[in-house]
Every structure is written in C-alpha cells, then in structure tokens.
Coordinates of C-alpha atoms in Angstrom, one line a residue:
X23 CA -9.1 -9.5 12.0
X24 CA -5.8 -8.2 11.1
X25 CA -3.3 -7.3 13.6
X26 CA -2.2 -3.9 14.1
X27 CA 0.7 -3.1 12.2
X28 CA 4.3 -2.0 13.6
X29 CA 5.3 0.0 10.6
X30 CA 5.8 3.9 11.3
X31 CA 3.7 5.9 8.2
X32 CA 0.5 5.6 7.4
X33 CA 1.8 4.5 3.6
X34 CA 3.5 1.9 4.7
X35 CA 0.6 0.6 6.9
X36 CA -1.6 1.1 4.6
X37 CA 0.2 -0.8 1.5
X38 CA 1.1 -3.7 3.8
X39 CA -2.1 -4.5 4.6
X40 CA -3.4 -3.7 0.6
X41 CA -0.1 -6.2 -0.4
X42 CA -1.4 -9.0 2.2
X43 CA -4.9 -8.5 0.4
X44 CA -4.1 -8.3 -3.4
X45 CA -1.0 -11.0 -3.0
X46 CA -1.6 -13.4 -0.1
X47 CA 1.1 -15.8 -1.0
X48 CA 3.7 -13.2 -1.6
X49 CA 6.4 -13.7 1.9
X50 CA 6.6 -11.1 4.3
X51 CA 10.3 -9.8 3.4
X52 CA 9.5 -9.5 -0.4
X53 CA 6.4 -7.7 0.9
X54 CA 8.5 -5.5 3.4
X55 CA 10.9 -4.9 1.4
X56 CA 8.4 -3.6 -1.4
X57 CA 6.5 -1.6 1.4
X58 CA 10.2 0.0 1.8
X59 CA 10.3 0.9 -1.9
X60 CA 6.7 2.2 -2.2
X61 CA 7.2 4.9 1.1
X62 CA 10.6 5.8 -0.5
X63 CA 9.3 6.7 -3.6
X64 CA 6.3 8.9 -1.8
X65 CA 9.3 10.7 -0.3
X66 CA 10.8 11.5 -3.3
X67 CA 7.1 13.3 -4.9
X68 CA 7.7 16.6 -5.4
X69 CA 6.2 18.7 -2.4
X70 CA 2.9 19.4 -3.6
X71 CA 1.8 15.5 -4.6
X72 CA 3.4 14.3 -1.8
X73 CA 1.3 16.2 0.5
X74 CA -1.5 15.3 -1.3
X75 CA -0.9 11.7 -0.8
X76 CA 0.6 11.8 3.1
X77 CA -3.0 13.8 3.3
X78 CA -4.6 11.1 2.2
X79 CA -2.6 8.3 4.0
X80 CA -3.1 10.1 7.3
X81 CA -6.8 10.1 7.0
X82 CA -7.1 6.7 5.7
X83 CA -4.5 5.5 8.8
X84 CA -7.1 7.4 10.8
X85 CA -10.4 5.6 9.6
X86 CA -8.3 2.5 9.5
X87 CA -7.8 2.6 13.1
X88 CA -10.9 3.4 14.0
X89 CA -12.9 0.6 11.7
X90 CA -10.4 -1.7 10.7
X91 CA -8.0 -1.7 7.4
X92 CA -10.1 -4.1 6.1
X93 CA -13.3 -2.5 5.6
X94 CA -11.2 0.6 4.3
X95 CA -9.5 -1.4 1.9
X96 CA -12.7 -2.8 0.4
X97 CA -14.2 0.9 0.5
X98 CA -11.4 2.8 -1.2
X99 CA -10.9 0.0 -3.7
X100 CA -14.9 -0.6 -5.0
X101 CA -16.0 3.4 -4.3
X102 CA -15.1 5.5 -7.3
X103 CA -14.3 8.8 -4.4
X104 CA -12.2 11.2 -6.3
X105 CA -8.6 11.3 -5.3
X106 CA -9.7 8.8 -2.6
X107 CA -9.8 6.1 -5.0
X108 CA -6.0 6.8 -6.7
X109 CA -4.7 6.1 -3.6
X110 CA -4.5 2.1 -3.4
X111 CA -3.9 2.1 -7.1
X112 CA -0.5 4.3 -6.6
X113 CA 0.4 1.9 -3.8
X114 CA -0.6 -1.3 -6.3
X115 CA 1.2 0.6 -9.3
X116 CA 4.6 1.1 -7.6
X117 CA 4.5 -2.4 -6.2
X118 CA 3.4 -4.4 -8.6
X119 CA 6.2 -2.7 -10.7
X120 CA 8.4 -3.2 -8.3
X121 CA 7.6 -6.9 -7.2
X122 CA 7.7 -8.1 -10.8
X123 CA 10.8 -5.9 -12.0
X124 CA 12.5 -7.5 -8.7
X125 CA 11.4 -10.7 -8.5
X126 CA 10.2 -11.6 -12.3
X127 CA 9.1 -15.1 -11.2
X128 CA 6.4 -14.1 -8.7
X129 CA 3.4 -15.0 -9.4
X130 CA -0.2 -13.4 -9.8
X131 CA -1.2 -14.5 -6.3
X132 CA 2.5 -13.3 -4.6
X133 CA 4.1 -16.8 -4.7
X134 CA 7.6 -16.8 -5.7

C-alpha cells in the first residue's frame, strides 16, 4: 500500500500516484516536478473546464481516501465512465508531453 501523499490538490495527488504507476522508474524530482507542470496547467483552464476537472479531482481524492489510490487508479483507467475516464488520460497527456519534451531521453518505463 501506498503512503499517503503530502501534496496539497487533489490533481497533484492524484497524478503522482498515476506517474508512480504508469512510470515506475521515473525519479521522484522529474516526477514532482512534472506533477508541478500538470496542476499548473489545470490552473490555467479556462473557468468552466477547470471546474470540471477540480470537480472531478475532488471526488476522485475523496474515493481515494476512503479505498485507496490504487484501486481508483485501476477503476478510472479500465471503466469506460464518461468524463470519469478523461481524467487520468489528461493527467497522462500533459505529462507524458511534458516528461519527453523535458527530458527526451526517458524512457518508456520513466528511467532516465
């Protein structure tokens, strides 16, 4: 089991634990620093989007909490739930864009 995380939005909670999942190998500053980038960029969304996804975050931060990131990560990522599911795919689409642009030696399993 994961421990809990120290970061302060639900996003950012929410993609490091995805980023730890999807690229194991990657280290933890190139992953913070890309968890940095990714809750930036949701803070630039225009106002409507934006609170669609913080909506989102805060209820997956809540079911997170109360039956582990885990298990949430493998249920928004294999259920097809409307809006549900393009949540963890605009987290992996801003970082994996950002990872690569940043570091354009990492490889496919984080490792740099």
């Amino acid at each position: 089991m994961r421990a809990p995380s120290t970061l302060s939005t639900p996003m950012a909670r929410f993609a490091d634990a995805l980023l730890a999942v999807d690229l194991p190998a990657l280290p933890v500053d190139p992953r913070r620093q890309t968890v940095s980038f990714i809750d930036e960029r949701v803070q630039t969304m225009t106002s409507v989007p934006r609170f669609g996804v913080k909506a989102i975050g805060i209820g997956v931060d809540i079911l997170s909490k109360l039956v582990g990131v885990d298990r949430v990560i493998s249920l928004v990522t294999k259920l097809p739930i409307p809006l549900l599911a393009e949540y963890p795919r605009l987290i992996r689409s801003l970082a994996f864009a950002y990872i690569w642009e940043t570091w354009p030696a990492t490889q496919t399993d984080g490792a740099q």
